Amino acid sequence: MSERVEIFDTTLRDGEQSPGASLTSEQKVIIARQLDVLGVDIIEAGFPVSSQEDFRSVRAVAESVKRATVCGLARALEKDITAAGKALKRASRKRIHTFIATSPVHMKYKLRMSREEVLANAVRAVKLAGKYCGEVEFSCEDASRSERKFLVKIIEEVIKAGAKIINIPDTVGYSYPSEMEDLVRFLIENVRGSEKVIFSVHCHNDLGLATANSISSVLAGARQVECTINGIGERAGNAAMEEIVMALKVRFPQFKTGINTKQIFRTSRLVSNLTGVFVQQNKAIVGKNAFAHESGIHQDGVIKKAQTYEIIKPQDVGISGSTLVLGKHSGRAALLKRARDLGFKLSQRQLNKVFAEFKRLADKKKNVYDDDIVALLEKDFGGRSSGYELESFEVVTGKLNPIALVKLKKAGKIFTGTATGDGPVDSALKAIDSISGKSGKLLDYFVNAITKGKDAQGEVRLTVQFNGEKVSGISSSTDIIEASILAYISALNKVVGAGRKKK
Ligand code: KIV
Ligand code: ZN
């Protein structure tokens, strides 16, 4: 049996069904192009009959993706299949994915159909879909709660009708890994004609088992997994593509996917930015903390040998490196390393002194940033960096063009800059550019509330490009414009302060 596992990405269809995640057709095309670069095999671009916008999106994706197969979803109804067929007309490679529910509860209460009617509709749908494209996928919705005998029957009939891919969804995330493994194995062994088709699974995450269920299904013989970027999707979401791909790579390397894992993080951020669905901090593989270590014991281990606490190289998923978060649990080893990275060489005596001050600061402050460390080091060991400091700022915003006035201090001198821009943050950052003479291109910009309440501290993380050099900055304040300015200055100082005196 082939060890190649096809990745069927449904971010643009099931993922878009996440509450609040709706995407325009332009945004879908941007994501689809990135999915193509990422190396997914199939892109399920939408449900064409569901709305005119969805129809347009599937058509637009079909026209712009050249490598991956583009797929449209259709219930087992003539109008759905016709719409999918039309939307996919110009795709280089296309697939219609048609489905009908097969579980007793769905057939009785939702469809109000007998088994015979469900069977007849499924066969008719697959035959009709086959007239629009050669590749037809059939899903038995709620398969994991369906009767096995009926599943075998309907799958045998749709294979005869021309289905090439048989998908077994755990629609409500009810199954568990050994059960899913057993079901997939049972179907492959008992369905006549199973050797002619690819078995696929589509697992939801209601019990947090979607990735585990998908992996178990692969072990049982499934050779397609359906998943979404960041695991977004209906309710608790779908199986996360990045988790499945990395779990196979790390634990079951005999199974190959076509994914270029170095594109994972970039894709995750793109999907999060365009859907507005945040990635939880501790999310496996792509969460902010996935490669961050705070405890002293872990930091010490990671500094000595990354594999002590990391099973994946961050670079393998497109993250530049692991982070040692400096906080109250951190130890000397991490502080020494950060000081070194910031250009300071410390003796044991100096380290002891700074470490004591750092611990006092970490007890008071939720996050200790690089700028805080630099301030501590410079206070103790003299010498100023050649960087800028914020003196004051004013921003006038409203219906007219926002305007910002920013005063920065450098080497004891005050510099003033003013600028207008697209919003208060844009104008403030442009005012800083007018002082430094360096025009920064904002590549990433994230605002996060790090404390609760109306006076919450906002944390801004950004990445800027100055003359081709990419630098990042992070800062926090109760005023997000101030946090943005401080984060920007901290990034700028990494460029202008490159000549910082090494101690
Ligand atoms: O969850 C599900 O069953 C689905 C089907 C349409 C495949 O999304
Ligand atoms: Zn689903």
CSV table of N, CA and C in Angstrom, one decimal, residues 68 110 140 210 229 325 360 432:
chain,number,residue,atom,x,y,z
A,68,ALA,N,-2.4,22.5,-7.4
A,68,ALA,CA,-3.3,21.6,-6.6
A,68,ALA,C,-4.6,21.4,-7.3
A,110,LYS,N,-32.9,14.9,10.3
A,110,LYS,CA,-32.5,16.0,9.5
A,110,LYS,C,-33.0,15.8,8.0
A,140,CYS,N,-19.8,10.1,3.6
A,140,CYS,CA,-20.9,9.6,4.3
A,140,CYS,C,-20.9,10.5,5.6
A,210,ALA,N,-9.2,15.3,17.1
A,210,ALA,CA,-9.2,15.3,15.7
A,210,ALA,C,-7.9,14.8,15.1
A,229,ILE,N,-6.0,24.8,8.2
A,229,ILE,CA,-4.9,25.5,8.8
A,229,ILE,C,-5.3,26.0,10.2
A,325,VAL,N,11.8,32.9,27.0
A,325,VAL,CA,11.0,34.0,27.5
A,325,VAL,C,11.6,34.3,28.8
A,360,ARG,N,14.0,40.8,40.5
A,360,ARG,CA,13.1,41.8,41.1
A,360,ARG,C,12.2,42.3,40.1
A,432,ILE,N,8.2,58.8,13.0
A,432,ILE,CA,9.5,58.3,13.4
A,432,ILE,C,10.4,58.1,12.2
